[in-house]
mmCIF file of C-alpha atoms in Angstrom:
data_model
loop_
_atom_site.group_PDB
_atom_site.id
_atom_site.type_symbol
_atom_site.label_atom_id
_atom_site.label_comp_id
_atom_site.label_asym_id
_atom_site.label_seq_id
_atom_site.Cartn_x
_atom_site.Cartn_y
_atom_site.Cartn_z
ATOM 1 C CA UNK A 1 94.341 -47.417 42.492
ATOM 2 C CA UNK A 2 93.834 -43.990 40.690
ATOM 3 C CA UNK A 3 95.854 -42.902 44.146
ATOM 4 C CA UNK A 4 98.615 -44.874 43.520
ATOM 5 C CA UNK A 5 98.641 -44.853 39.841
ATOM 6 C CA UNK A 6 98.834 -41.107 40.348
ATOM 7 C CA UNK A 7 101.875 -41.128 42.601
ATOM 8 C CA UNK A 8 103.329 -43.159 39.920
ATOM 9 C CA UNK A 9 102.998 -40.921 37.370
ATOM 10 C CA UNK A 10 103.773 -37.915 39.026
ATOM 11 C CA UNK A 11 106.643 -39.651 40.287
ATOM 12 C CA UNK A 12 108.057 -40.431 36.744
ATOM 13 C CA UNK A 13 107.452 -43.938 37.321
ATOM 14 C CA UNK A 14 106.134 -46.529 34.770
ATOM 15 C CA UNK A 15 102.917 -47.905 35.419
ATOM 16 C CA UNK A 16 102.132 -51.584 34.436
ATOM 17 C CA UNK A 17 99.875 -53.277 32.317
ATOM 18 C CA UNK A 18 97.334 -53.876 35.322
ATOM 19 C CA UNK A 19 97.534 -50.302 36.017
ATOM 20 C CA UNK A 20 96.842 -49.858 32.320
ATOM 21 C CA UNK A 21 94.228 -51.891 32.303
ATOM 22 C CA UNK A 22 92.373 -50.170 35.142
ATOM 23 C CA UNK A 23 92.523 -46.788 33.312
ATOM 24 C CA UNK A 24 91.090 -48.228 30.020
ATOM 25 C CA UNK A 25 88.410 -49.527 32.103
ATOM 26 C CA UNK A 26 87.695 -48.189 35.463
ATOM 27 C CA UNK A 27 89.108 -44.874 35.806
ATOM 28 C CA UNK A 28 86.868 -41.190 35.783
ATOM 29 C CA UNK A 29 88.057 -40.318 32.323
ATOM 30 C CA UNK A 30 88.682 -36.832 33.443
ATOM 31 C CA UNK A 31 91.238 -37.918 36.033
ATOM 32 C CA UNK A 32 93.194 -39.308 33.043
ATOM 33 C CA UNK A 33 93.702 -35.807 31.579
ATOM 34 C CA UNK A 34 95.964 -34.307 34.382
ATOM 35 C CA UNK A 35 98.193 -37.635 34.357
ATOM 36 C CA UNK A 36 98.152 -37.557 30.900
ATOM 37 C CA UNK A 37 99.288 -33.628 30.473
ATOM 38 C CA UNK A 38 101.950 -34.184 32.838
ATOM 39 C CA UNK A 39 103.673 -37.234 30.545
ATOM 40 C CA UNK A 40 103.104 -34.803 27.573
ATOM 41 C CA UNK A 41 104.994 -31.917 29.163
ATOM 42 C CA UNK A 42 107.907 -34.183 30.269
ATOM 43 C CA UNK A 43 108.325 -34.992 26.680
ATOM 44 C CA UNK A 44 107.485 -31.885 24.762
ATOM 45 C CA UNK A 45 107.065 -28.002 25.009
ATOM 46 C CA UNK A 46 103.728 -27.451 27.005
ATOM 47 C CA UNK A 47 102.102 -24.821 24.939
ATOM 48 C CA UNK A 48 103.222 -26.094 21.399
ATOM 49 C CA UNK A 49 101.369 -28.676 19.157
ATOM 50 C CA UNK A 50 103.052 -29.687 16.077
ATOM 51 C CA UNK A 51 101.600 -30.506 12.505
ATOM 52 C CA UNK A 52 102.854 -31.674 9.214
ATOM 53 C CA UNK A 53 101.799 -30.730 5.441
ATOM 54 C CA UNK A 54 101.555 -34.351 4.006
ATOM 55 C CA UNK A 55 99.847 -36.298 1.553
ATOM 56 C CA UNK A 56 98.899 -39.724 1.434
ATOM 57 C CA UNK A 57 99.265 -41.708 -2.051
ATOM 58 C CA UNK A 58 98.684 -45.197 -3.209
ATOM 59 C CA UNK A 59 100.471 -46.784 -5.922
ATOM 60 C CA UNK A 60 98.076 -50.055 -6.377
ATOM 61 C CA UNK A 61 95.082 -51.254 -5.048
ATOM 62 C CA UNK A 62 95.292 -54.953 -5.763
ATOM 63 C CA UNK A 63 95.968 -56.947 -3.230
ATOM 64 C CA UNK A 64 95.813 -60.553 -1.356
ATOM 65 C CA UNK A 65 95.720 -59.819 2.090
ATOM 66 C CA UNK A 66 91.919 -60.118 2.218
ATOM 67 C CA UNK A 67 91.918 -57.549 5.127
ATOM 68 C CA UNK A 68 88.392 -57.717 6.481
ATOM 69 C CA UNK A 69 88.681 -54.353 7.862
ATOM 70 C CA UNK A 70 89.656 -52.838 4.353
ATOM 71 C CA UNK A 71 87.395 -51.581 1.570
ATOM 72 C CA UNK A 72 89.971 -50.345 -0.564
ATOM 73 C CA UNK A 73 91.676 -53.417 -1.708
ATOM 74 C CA UNK A 74 90.756 -55.191 -5.204
ATOM 75 C CA UNK A 75 91.553 -58.679 -6.130
ATOM 76 C CA UNK A 76 91.247 -58.915 -9.670
ATOM 77 C CA UNK A 77 93.687 -56.915 -12.325
ATOM 78 C CA UNK A 78 90.599 -56.781 -14.859
ATOM 79 C CA UNK A 79 88.582 -54.967 -12.207
ATOM 80 C CA UNK A 80 87.834 -51.422 -13.652
ATOM 81 C CA UNK A 81 88.333 -50.002 -10.412
ATOM 82 C CA UNK A 82 91.554 -51.834 -9.995
ATOM 83 C CA UNK A 83 95.211 -49.683 -10.658
ATOM 84 C CA UNK A 84 98.916 -49.695 -10.566
ATOM 85 C CA UNK A 85 100.841 -46.864 -11.200
ATOM 86 C CA UNK A 86 104.327 -46.715 -12.814
ATOM 87 C CA UNK A 87 107.356 -45.243 -10.810
ATOM 88 C CA UNK A 88 106.831 -42.251 -13.108
ATOM 89 C CA UNK A 89 103.139 -41.678 -12.545
ATOM 90 C CA UNK A 90 103.926 -41.841 -8.943
ATOM 91 C CA UNK A 91 106.587 -39.242 -9.385
ATOM 92 C CA UNK A 92 103.876 -37.015 -11.251
ATOM 93 C CA UNK A 93 101.865 -37.102 -7.842
ATOM 94 C CA UNK A 94 104.477 -36.406 -5.800
ATOM 95 C CA UNK A 95 105.407 -33.345 -8.009
ATOM 96 C CA UNK A 96 102.067 -31.794 -7.641
ATOM 97 C CA UNK A 97 102.135 -32.165 -3.736
ATOM 98 C CA UNK A 98 105.796 -30.803 -3.790
ATOM 99 C CA UNK A 99 104.247 -27.844 -5.467
ATOM 100 C CA UNK A 100 101.392 -27.354 -2.560
ATOM 101 C CA UNK A 101 104.171 -27.323 -0.166
ATOM 102 C CA UNK A 102 104.209 -30.562 1.051
ATOM 103 C CA UNK A 103 107.100 -32.092 2.944
ATOM 104 C CA UNK A 104 105.926 -35.811 3.635
ATOM 105 C CA UNK A 105 104.473 -38.096 1.243
ATOM 106 C CA UNK A 106 103.166 -41.201 3.102
ATOM 107 C CA UNK A 107 102.976 -44.163 0.620
ATOM 108 C CA UNK A 108 101.037 -46.901 1.013
ATOM 109 C CA UNK A 109 99.308 -49.878 -1.503
ATOM 110 C CA UNK A 110 97.951 -53.241 -1.691
ATOM 111 C CA UNK A 111 99.948 -56.317 -1.570
ATOM 112 C CA UNK A 112 100.674 -56.758 -5.305
ATOM 113 C CA UNK A 113 102.682 -59.852 -6.245
ATOM 114 C CA UNK A 114 103.152 -58.619 -9.817
ATOM 115 C CA UNK A 115 105.620 -55.333 -8.657
ATOM 116 C CA UNK A 116 109.483 -56.334 -8.606
ATOM 117 C CA UNK A 117 111.493 -55.674 -5.565
ATOM 118 C CA UNK A 118 113.345 -52.887 -7.602
ATOM 119 C CA UNK A 119 110.136 -51.009 -8.130
ATOM 120 C CA UNK A 120 109.747 -49.903 -4.688
ATOM 121 C CA UNK A 121 113.688 -49.333 -4.303
ATOM 122 C CA UNK A 122 113.236 -46.988 -7.497
ATOM 123 C CA UNK A 123 110.199 -45.005 -5.984
ATOM 124 C CA UNK A 124 112.361 -44.221 -2.854
ATOM 125 C CA UNK A 125 115.519 -43.145 -5.523
ATOM 126 C CA UNK A 126 113.505 -41.123 -7.747
ATOM 127 C CA UNK A 127 111.764 -39.125 -4.867
ATOM 128 C CA UNK A 128 115.007 -38.197 -3.441
ATOM 129 C CA UNK A 129 116.684 -37.500 -6.499
ATOM 130 C CA UNK A 130 114.127 -35.286 -8.151
ATOM 131 C CA UNK A 131 112.340 -33.870 -4.816
ATOM 132 C CA UNK A 132 114.849 -33.150 -2.327
ATOM 133 C CA UNK A 133 112.149 -31.148 -0.493
ATOM 134 C CA UNK A 134 109.794 -34.334 0.181
ATOM 135 C CA UNK A 135 110.557 -36.678 2.608
ATOM 136 C CA UNK A 136 109.591 -40.259 1.755
ATOM 137 C CA UNK A 137 107.637 -41.737 4.485
ATOM 138 C CA UNK A 138 107.135 -45.157 2.437
ATOM 139 C CA UNK A 139 105.811 -48.627 2.793
ATOM 140 C CA UNK A 140 104.443 -50.202 6.305
ATOM 141 C CA UNK A 141 105.393 -53.634 7.517
ATOM 142 C CA UNK A 142 103.178 -55.885 5.410
ATOM 143 C CA UNK A 143 105.036 -54.077 2.385
ATOM 144 C CA UNK A 144 108.189 -54.789 3.685
ATOM 145 C CA UNK A 145 107.123 -58.520 4.191
ATOM 146 C CA UNK A 146 105.923 -58.387 0.745
ATOM 147 C CA UNK A 147 109.222 -56.802 -0.416
ATOM 148 C CA UNK A 148 110.930 -59.948 1.356
ATOM 149 C CA UNK A 149 109.066 -62.697 -0.176
ATOM 150 C CA UNK A 150 109.831 -61.410 -3.834
ATOM 151 C CA UNK A 151 113.335 -60.546 -3.263
ATOM 152 C CA UNK A 152 114.237 -63.764 -0.935
ATOM 153 C CA UNK A 153 115.629 -60.988 1.649
ATOM 154 C CA UNK A 154 115.130 -60.887 5.209
ATOM 155 C CA UNK A 155 113.586 -57.742 6.784
ATOM 156 C CA UNK A 156 116.973 -56.440 8.007
ATOM 157 C CA UNK A 157 118.396 -56.405 4.463
ATOM 158 C CA UNK A 158 115.397 -55.115 2.955
ATOM 159 C CA UNK A 159 115.467 -51.869 5.322
ATOM 160 C CA UNK A 160 119.010 -51.633 4.728
ATOM 161 C CA UNK A 161 118.507 -51.401 0.716
ATOM 162 C CA UNK A 162 115.635 -48.870 1.415
ATOM 163 C CA UNK A 163 118.261 -46.926 3.602
ATOM 164 C CA UNK A 164 120.774 -46.957 0.761
ATOM 165 C CA UNK A 165 118.167 -45.585 -1.429
ATOM 166 C CA UNK A 166 117.428 -42.767 0.646
ATOM 167 C CA UNK A 167 114.779 -43.545 2.530
ATOM 168 C CA UNK A 168 114.788 -42.393 6.636
ATOM 169 C CA UNK A 169 111.479 -42.820 8.184
ATOM 170 C CA UNK A 170 108.982 -45.669 8.109
ATOM 171 C CA UNK A 171 104.910 -45.598 8.950
ATOM 172 C CA UNK A 172 103.399 -47.745 11.477
ATOM 173 C CA UNK A 173 100.547 -49.170 9.542
ATOM 174 C CA UNK A 174 99.737 -53.055 9.508
ATOM 175 C CA UNK A 175 99.798 -53.088 13.118
ATOM 176 C CA UNK A 176 96.018 -52.925 13.874
ATOM 177 C CA UNK A 177 96.072 -54.756 17.228
ATOM 178 C CA UNK A 178 99.238 -56.708 18.206
ATOM 179 C CA UNK A 179 97.708 -59.805 19.401
ATOM 180 C CA UNK A 180 97.514 -62.783 17.079
ATOM 181 C CA UNK A 181 93.815 -63.726 18.349
ATOM 182 C CA UNK A 182 92.856 -60.457 16.716
ATOM 183 C CA UNK A 183 95.306 -60.328 13.794
ATOM 184 C CA UNK A 184 93.727 -64.004 12.647
ATOM 185 C CA UNK A 185 90.512 -62.521 12.497
ATOM 186 C CA UNK A 186 91.151 -59.125 10.573
ATOM 187 C CA UNK A 187 93.692 -60.498 8.084
ATOM 188 C CA UNK A 188 93.375 -64.083 8.029
ATOM 189 C CA UNK A 189 95.526 -64.724 4.837
ATOM 190 C CA UNK A 190 97.923 -61.528 5.220
ATOM 191 C CA UNK A 191 101.743 -62.017 5.858
ATOM 192 C CA UNK A 192 100.865 -59.789 8.851
ATOM 193 C CA UNK A 193 99.110 -62.512 10.576
ATOM 194 C CA UNK A 194 101.375 -62.356 14.044
ATOM 195 C CA UNK A 195 102.503 -59.504 16.094
ATOM 196 C CA UNK A 196 105.789 -60.470 15.992
ATOM 197 C CA UNK A 197 106.165 -59.993 12.139
ATOM 198 C CA UNK A 198 105.232 -56.410 12.478
ATOM 199 C CA UNK A 199 107.731 -56.018 15.595
ATOM 200 C CA UNK A 200 110.217 -57.751 13.404
ATOM 201 C CA UNK A 201 110.334 -55.136 10.468
ATOM 202 C CA UNK A 202 110.509 -52.145 13.433
ATOM 203 C CA UNK A 203 113.105 -53.708 15.085
ATOM 204 C CA UNK A 204 115.338 -54.310 11.741
ATOM 205 C CA UNK A 205 114.312 -50.881 11.384
ATOM 206 C CA UNK A 206 115.275 -48.961 14.245
ATOM 207 C CA UNK A 207 118.862 -51.055 14.476
ATOM 208 C CA UNK A 208 119.720 -49.346 11.214
ATOM 209 C CA UNK A 209 118.600 -45.731 12.132
ATOM 210 C CA UNK A 210 115.023 -45.528 10.636
ATOM 211 C CA UNK A 211 112.407 -43.388 12.479
ATOM 212 C CA UNK A 212 109.173 -45.071 12.735
ATOM 213 C CA UNK A 213 105.717 -44.694 14.074
ATOM 214 C CA UNK A 214 103.789 -46.943 15.738
ATOM 215 C CA UNK A 215 99.733 -47.442 15.153
ATOM 216 C CA UNK A 216 97.100 -48.950 16.527
ATOM 217 C CA UNK A 217 93.299 -49.550 14.949
ATOM 218 C CA UNK A 218 90.667 -50.034 17.642
ATOM 219 C CA UNK A 219 86.938 -50.540 18.228
ATOM 220 C CA UNK A 220 86.284 -53.640 15.881
ATOM 221 C CA UNK A 221 86.894 -57.161 17.702
ATOM 222 C CA UNK A 222 89.699 -56.702 20.194
ATOM 223 C CA UNK A 223 89.350 -56.532 23.918
ATOM 224 C CA UNK A 224 90.301 -54.078 26.417
ATOM 225 C CA UNK A 225 93.369 -56.551 27.739
ATOM 226 C CA UNK A 226 94.329 -56.636 23.630
ATOM 227 C CA UNK A 227 94.601 -53.048 23.898
ATOM 228 C CA UNK A 228 97.051 -52.642 26.662
ATOM 229 C CA UNK A 229 98.617 -55.796 25.138
ATOM 230 C CA UNK A 230 99.279 -53.799 21.809
ATOM 231 C CA UNK A 231 100.898 -50.640 24.403
ATOM 232 C CA UNK A 232 103.313 -53.112 25.934
ATOM 233 C CA UNK A 233 104.682 -54.675 22.688
ATOM 234 C CA UNK A 234 105.031 -51.126 21.406
ATOM 235 C CA UNK A 235 106.479 -49.690 24.832
ATOM 236 C CA UNK A 236 108.938 -52.984 24.399
ATOM 237 C CA UNK A 237 110.447 -52.321 20.906
ATOM 238 C CA UNK A 238 111.166 -49.093 22.197
ATOM 239 C CA UNK A 239 112.853 -49.877 25.224
ATOM 240 C CA UNK A 240 114.768 -52.178 22.625
ATOM 241 C CA UNK A 241 116.019 -49.047 20.519
ATOM 242 C CA UNK A 242 116.601 -47.167 23.372
ATOM 243 C CA UNK A 243 118.995 -49.297 24.790
ATOM 244 C CA UNK A 244 120.961 -49.129 21.567
ATOM 245 C CA UNK A 245 123.950 -46.649 21.479
ATOM 246 C CA UNK A 246 124.864 -47.069 18.299
ATOM 247 C CA UNK A 247 122.244 -45.367 16.003
ATOM 248 C CA UNK A 248 118.892 -42.740 16.722
ATOM 249 C CA UNK A 249 116.384 -45.354 15.428
ATOM 250 C CA UNK A 250 113.364 -45.626 17.166
ATOM 251 C CA UNK A 251 109.375 -44.384 17.420
ATOM 252 C CA UNK A 252 108.892 -40.899 16.932
ATOM 253 C CA UNK A 253 105.137 -41.133 17.852
ATOM 254 C CA UNK A 254 102.225 -43.302 18.310
ATOM 255 C CA UNK A 255 98.661 -42.971 16.581
ATOM 256 C CA UNK A 256 95.437 -44.534 17.391
ATOM 257 C CA UNK A 257 92.310 -44.271 15.571
ATOM 258 C CA UNK A 258 89.125 -45.938 15.512
ATOM 259 C CA UNK A 259 87.970 -48.263 13.063
ATOM 260 C CA UNK A 260 85.477 -47.223 10.238
ATOM 261 C CA UNK A 261 82.972 -50.310 9.565
ATOM 262 C CA UNK A 262 81.231 -49.015 6.310
ATOM 263 C CA UNK A 263 81.768 -51.021 3.135
ATOM 264 C CA UNK A 264 83.781 -53.426 5.053
ATOM 265 C CA UNK A 265 83.432 -57.004 5.600
ATOM 266 C CA UNK A 266 84.047 -56.825 9.442
ATOM 267 C CA UNK A 267 81.711 -54.354 9.634
ATOM 268 C CA UNK A 268 78.980 -57.520 9.921
ATOM 269 C CA UNK A 269 80.813 -58.252 12.879
ATOM 270 C CA UNK A 270 80.452 -54.828 14.799
ATOM 271 C CA UNK A 271 77.388 -53.215 15.779
ATOM 272 C CA UNK A 272 78.661 -49.763 16.286
ATOM 273 C CA UNK A 273 81.885 -47.758 16.083
ATOM 274 C CA UNK A 274 83.931 -46.880 19.010
ATOM 275 C CA UNK A 275 82.657 -42.869 19.874
ATOM 276 C CA UNK A 276 84.799 -39.918 21.074
ATOM 277 C CA UNK A 277 84.781 -40.947 24.953
ATOM 278 C CA UNK A 278 86.984 -44.028 24.215
ATOM 279 C CA UNK A 279 89.410 -42.186 21.602
ATOM 280 C CA UNK A 280 90.269 -39.759 24.507
ATOM 281 C CA UNK A 281 90.584 -42.510 26.983
ATOM 282 C CA UNK A 282 93.059 -44.230 24.553
ATOM 283 C CA UNK A 283 94.767 -41.009 23.898
ATOM 284 C CA UNK A 284 95.315 -40.638 27.566
ATOM 285 C CA UNK A 285 96.183 -44.016 28.360
ATOM 286 C CA UNK A 286 98.773 -44.124 25.608
ATOM 287 C CA UNK A 287 100.243 -40.980 26.350
ATOM 288 C CA UNK A 288 100.696 -42.132 29.928
ATOM 289 C CA UNK A 289 101.575 -45.884 29.185
ATOM 290 C CA UNK A 290 104.036 -45.108 26.341
ATOM 291 C CA UNK A 291 106.513 -43.114 28.489
ATOM 292 C CA UNK A 292 109.373 -43.940 26.211
ATOM 293 C CA UNK A 293 107.667 -42.497 23.198
ATOM 294 C CA UNK A 294 108.086 -38.843 22.179
ATOM 295 C CA UNK A 295 104.768 -37.855 20.465
ATOM 296 C CA UNK A 296 101.271 -38.754 20.692
ATOM 297 C CA UNK A 297 99.113 -37.828 17.494
ATOM 298 C CA UNK A 298 95.574 -36.721 17.793
ATOM 299 C CA UNK A 299 93.680 -37.287 14.667
ATOM 300 C CA UNK A 300 91.461 -34.676 13.248
ATOM 301 C CA UNK A 301 90.983 -36.734 10.334
ATOM 302 C CA UNK A 302 89.463 -39.873 11.832
ATOM 303 C CA UNK A 303 87.909 -38.861 14.650
ATOM 304 C CA UNK A 304 86.491 -35.018 13.496
ATOM 305 C CA UNK A 305 87.813 -31.818 14.141
ATOM 306 C CA UNK A 306 86.404 -31.212 17.606
ATOM 307 C CA UNK A 307 87.346 -34.404 19.228
ATOM 308 C CA UNK A 308 90.843 -33.687 17.667
ATOM 309 C CA UNK A 309 90.989 -30.112 19.659
ATOM 310 C CA UNK A 310 89.978 -31.799 22.909
ATOM 311 C CA UNK A 311 92.437 -34.703 22.744
ATOM 312 C CA UNK A 312 95.433 -32.085 22.654
ATOM 313 C CA UNK A 313 94.352 -32.036 26.604
ATOM 314 C CA UNK A 314 94.470 -35.551 27.020
ATOM 315 C CA UNK A 315 97.820 -35.958 26.290
ATOM 316 C CA UNK A 316 98.506 -35.534 22.610
ATOM 317 C CA UNK A 317 101.135 -33.262 21.367
ATOM 318 C CA UNK A 318 100.818 -33.377 17.211
ATOM 319 C CA UNK A 319 98.147 -32.742 15.459
ATOM 320 C CA UNK A 320 98.845 -35.095 12.173
ATOM 321 C CA UNK A 321 98.854 -33.627 8.914
ATOM 322 C CA UNK A 322 96.694 -32.495 5.723
ATOM 323 C CA UNK A 323 96.492 -35.662 3.958
ATOM 324 C CA UNK A 324 95.231 -33.878 0.876
ATOM 325 C CA UNK A 325 94.778 -37.364 -1.391
ATOM 326 C CA UNK A 326 93.957 -39.925 1.367
ATOM 327 C CA UNK A 327 91.903 -43.063 -0.308
ATOM 328 C CA UNK A 328 91.980 -45.982 1.986
ATOM 329 C CA UNK A 329 89.632 -44.346 4.524
ATOM 330 C CA UNK A 330 87.335 -42.863 1.876
ATOM 331 C CA UNK A 331 86.958 -46.129 0.419
ATOM 332 C CA UNK A 332 85.058 -47.097 3.789
ATOM 333 C CA UNK A 333 82.721 -44.253 3.263
ATOM 334 C CA UNK A 334 84.702 -41.751 5.500
ATOM 335 C CA UNK A 335 85.084 -38.338 3.839
ATOM 336 C CA UNK A 336 87.470 -35.485 5.969
ATOM 337 C CA UNK A 337 89.634 -32.587 4.531
ATOM 338 C CA UNK A 338 91.314 -29.677 5.710
ATOM 339 C CA UNK A 339 93.950 -27.065 5.010
ATOM 340 C CA UNK A 340 97.055 -25.917 6.764
ATOM 341 C CA UNK A 341 95.482 -22.791 7.650
ATOM 342 C CA UNK A 342 92.776 -24.756 9.271
ATOM 343 C CA UNK A 343 94.915 -27.328 11.412
ATOM 344 C CA UNK A 344 96.981 -24.074 12.486
ATOM 345 C CA UNK A 345 93.248 -22.229 13.688
ATOM 346 C CA UNK A 346 92.179 -25.472 15.078
ATOM 347 C CA UNK A 347 95.491 -25.807 16.987
ATOM 348 C CA UNK A 348 95.170 -22.114 18.167
ATOM 349 C CA UNK A 349 91.668 -22.504 18.962
ATOM 350 C CA UNK A 350 92.404 -25.504 21.409
ATOM 351 C CA UNK A 351 94.831 -23.139 23.281
ATOM 352 C CA UNK A 352 98.132 -24.210 21.770
ATOM 353 C CA UNK A 353 100.718 -22.562 19.465
ATOM 354 C CA UNK A 354 101.018 -24.254 16.313
ATOM 355 C CA UNK A 355 104.598 -25.535 14.631
ATOM 356 C CA UNK A 356 105.261 -26.570 11.383
ATOM 357 C CA UNK A 357 107.407 -30.029 11.553
ATOM 358 C CA UNK A 358 108.798 -32.567 9.114
ATOM 359 C CA UNK A 359 108.371 -36.309 9.610
ATOM 360 C CA UNK A 360 111.369 -36.550 12.056
ATOM 361 C CA UNK A 361 109.566 -34.042 14.114
ATOM 362 C CA UNK A 362 112.033 -31.413 13.287
ATOM 363 C CA UNK A 363 110.412 -28.162 13.803
ATOM 364 C CA UNK A 364 110.852 -25.485 10.813
ATOM 365 C CA UNK A 365 107.967 -23.149 11.403
ATOM 366 C CA UNK A 366 106.305 -21.939 14.459
ATOM 367 C CA UNK A 367 103.354 -19.449 15.220
ATOM 368 C CA UNK A 368 101.837 -17.140 17.781
ATOM 369 C CA UNK A 369 98.903 -18.583 19.139
ATOM 370 C CA UNK A 370 96.047 -17.017 17.143
ATOM 371 C CA UNK A 371 93.159 -17.844 14.824
ATOM 372 C CA UNK A 372 94.154 -17.600 11.197
ATOM 373 C CA UNK A 373 91.220 -18.711 9.686
ATOM 374 C CA UNK A 374 87.172 -19.131 10.248
ATOM 375 C CA UNK A 375 86.962 -22.589 11.732
ATOM 376 C CA UNK A 376 84.669 -24.527 9.448
ATOM 377 C CA UNK A 377 82.020 -27.122 10.707
ATOM 378 C CA UNK A 378 83.074 -29.878 12.559
ATOM 379 C CA UNK A 379 83.323 -33.455 10.630
#
């Protein structure tokens, strides 16, 4: 089958789900690299890899979703480790990030029933008003549904309110695996318990003009078929966005990462975490299958620096961000940090020219390929 798939890919034809499943299960790993690189180069400057200076802030860890893969959430407000920050407290954190040169703040948190609808809108307005150089990359699909619950509005109405407040991009969290069987296992009590709910939020966002990302957390209870099903759903949503000539909304990037089992309830069902070979296979498959999504992001953060570098040769064209203040993966016992200089050095050392981008993938600075700082030990 690999010959037929190769002919399709180099003929710029779309592969189907059965062919995607073959690439995931049976194809030689090294056969995927040239196919993925070809598709990558159709979408992007071949010798350039982008990155963003960003941070990941959390406004509350109180949550009633009970996701079994999460070690971050708290359910009891009296828990000494529980917190909910005011808008002003979050703005202080955004301000400190802006002083570091951060251009994107990714905001995520628990599903906290005590937060009013206006809290979310004010967070966006104040970010835009106080820090115009920072793009608010806020609220994934589960949080949008939380806003729908407290406001009694539809996802389309909530996304319009956020647009009117000044937000233009949204992260793709809450997808995990876009399959209802998996969702019932990993988040049985969450409002994100069907793939259709995640899809509805992103379709509404795209209709308004939002640029969003799509994500996938794999390596837990999903099957290979369900990974391909996830990619199919994402490709279908992007096809719908591309068919709408009235706005510029759609996915900018796809970002897969492997599940980290430490300190999580789901970890009892997962004997071993997915390794680098599986990650590279999924990166390559994603690039080949998602022929309508412009960018595939390699994660130095979740997979380690060296694996992230190798992923650039398996179809990824973006190296993610600096993530100065990430706490969700940290709660699962996974600590990994870097600097902008090191990100540029890692990209250069992998054989590419680094380019700093914004959340919407607008390029703001390009660099020659050179190692700018000594590389630290791989995580």
